[in-house]
Coordinates of C-alpha atoms in Angstrom, one line a residue:
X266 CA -6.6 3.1 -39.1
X267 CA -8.8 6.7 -39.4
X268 CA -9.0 7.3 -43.2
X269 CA -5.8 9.9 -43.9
X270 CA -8.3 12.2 -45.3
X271 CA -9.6 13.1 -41.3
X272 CA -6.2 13.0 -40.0
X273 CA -5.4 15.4 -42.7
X274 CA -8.3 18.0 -41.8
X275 CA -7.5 17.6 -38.1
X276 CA -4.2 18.8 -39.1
X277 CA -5.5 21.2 -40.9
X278 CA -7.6 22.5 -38.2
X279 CA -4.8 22.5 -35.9
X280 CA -2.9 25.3 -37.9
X281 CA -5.7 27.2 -38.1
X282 CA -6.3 27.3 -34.5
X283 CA -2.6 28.1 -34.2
X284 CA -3.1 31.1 -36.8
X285 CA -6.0 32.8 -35.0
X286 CA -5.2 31.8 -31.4
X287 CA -4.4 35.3 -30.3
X288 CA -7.2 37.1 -32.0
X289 CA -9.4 34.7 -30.9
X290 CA -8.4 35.3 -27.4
X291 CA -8.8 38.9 -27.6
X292 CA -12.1 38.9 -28.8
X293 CA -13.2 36.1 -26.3
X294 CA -12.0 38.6 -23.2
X295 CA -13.6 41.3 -24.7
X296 CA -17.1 39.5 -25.4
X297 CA -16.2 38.5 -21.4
X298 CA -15.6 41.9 -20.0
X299 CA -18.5 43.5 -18.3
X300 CA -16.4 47.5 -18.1
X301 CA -16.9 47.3 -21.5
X302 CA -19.4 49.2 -23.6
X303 CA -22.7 47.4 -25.2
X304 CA -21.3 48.2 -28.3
X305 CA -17.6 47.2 -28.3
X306 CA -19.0 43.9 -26.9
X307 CA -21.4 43.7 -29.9
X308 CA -18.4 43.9 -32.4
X309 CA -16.5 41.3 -30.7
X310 CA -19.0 39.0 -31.1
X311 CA -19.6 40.0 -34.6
X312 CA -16.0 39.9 -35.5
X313 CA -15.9 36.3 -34.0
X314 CA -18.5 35.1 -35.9
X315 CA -16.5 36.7 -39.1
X316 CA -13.2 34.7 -38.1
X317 CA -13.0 30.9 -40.6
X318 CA -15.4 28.3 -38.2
X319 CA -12.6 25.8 -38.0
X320 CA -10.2 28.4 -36.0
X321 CA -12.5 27.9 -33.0
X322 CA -10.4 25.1 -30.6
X323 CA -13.6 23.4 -29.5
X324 CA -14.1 21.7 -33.1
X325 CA -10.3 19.7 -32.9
X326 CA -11.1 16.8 -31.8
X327 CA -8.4 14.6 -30.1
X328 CA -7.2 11.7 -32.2
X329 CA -4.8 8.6 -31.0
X330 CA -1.2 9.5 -33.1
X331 CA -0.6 5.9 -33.8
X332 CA -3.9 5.1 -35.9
X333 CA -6.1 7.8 -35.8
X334 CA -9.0 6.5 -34.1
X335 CA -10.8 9.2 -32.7
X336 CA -12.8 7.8 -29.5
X337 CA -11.4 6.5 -26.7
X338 CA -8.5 8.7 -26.6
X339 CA -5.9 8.9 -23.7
X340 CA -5.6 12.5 -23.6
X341 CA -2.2 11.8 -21.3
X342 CA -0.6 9.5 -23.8
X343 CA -2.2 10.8 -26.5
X344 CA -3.1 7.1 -28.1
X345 CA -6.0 5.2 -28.8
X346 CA -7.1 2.4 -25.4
X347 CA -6.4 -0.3 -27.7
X348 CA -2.8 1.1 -28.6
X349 CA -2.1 1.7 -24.6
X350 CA -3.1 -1.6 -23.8
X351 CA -0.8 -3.0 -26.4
X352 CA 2.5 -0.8 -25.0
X353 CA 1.4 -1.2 -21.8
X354 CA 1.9 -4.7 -21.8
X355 CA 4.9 -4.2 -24.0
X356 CA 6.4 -2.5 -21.5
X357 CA 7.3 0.1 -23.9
X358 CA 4.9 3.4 -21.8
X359 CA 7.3 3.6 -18.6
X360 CA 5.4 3.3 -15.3
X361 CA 2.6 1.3 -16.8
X362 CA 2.1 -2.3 -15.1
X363 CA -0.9 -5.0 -15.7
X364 CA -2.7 -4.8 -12.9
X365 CA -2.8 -7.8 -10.3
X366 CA -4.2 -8.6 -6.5

């Protein structure tokens, strides 16, 4: 198990992505658009470097809902490989089968 404490910023983080999502977005197509002026451009950047650092989506980091564990994450299952192993040979992840030839 991750220590709750991580779990608990990652949570954390998650809202606050949620919170800023749109104005993040805005700002990211108007850094992107070239018909804009130098200047407009130049304040979106400024105002996303203004905006709280953990409302940026590339610092969540994926995390396996059973323990934690933050590496080795099955981003289709959204579990740790050692917890799809285990409910994999369970039988309890429908459509997953131990592989044998």
């Amino acid at each position: 198990m991750a220590k709750v404490a991580l779990i608990q910023r990652e949570l954390k983080r998650a809202k606050l992505v949620a919170k800023y999502a749109n104005k993040y977005a805005e700002l990211k197509a108007i850094v992107g658009d070239a018909k804009r002026s130098d200047e407009e451009r130049e304040a979106a950047r400024a105002a996303l470097q203004q905006m709280p650092r953990n409302a940026n989506p590339t610092r969540q980091r994926n995390r396996c809902e059973i323990t934690g564990r933050p590496r080795g994450t099955f981003r289709q299952f959204g579990l740790g490989r050692a917890k799809v192993r285990e409910m994999a040979f369970a039988g309890e992840i429908p459509g997953i089968t131990k592989a044998s030839w």
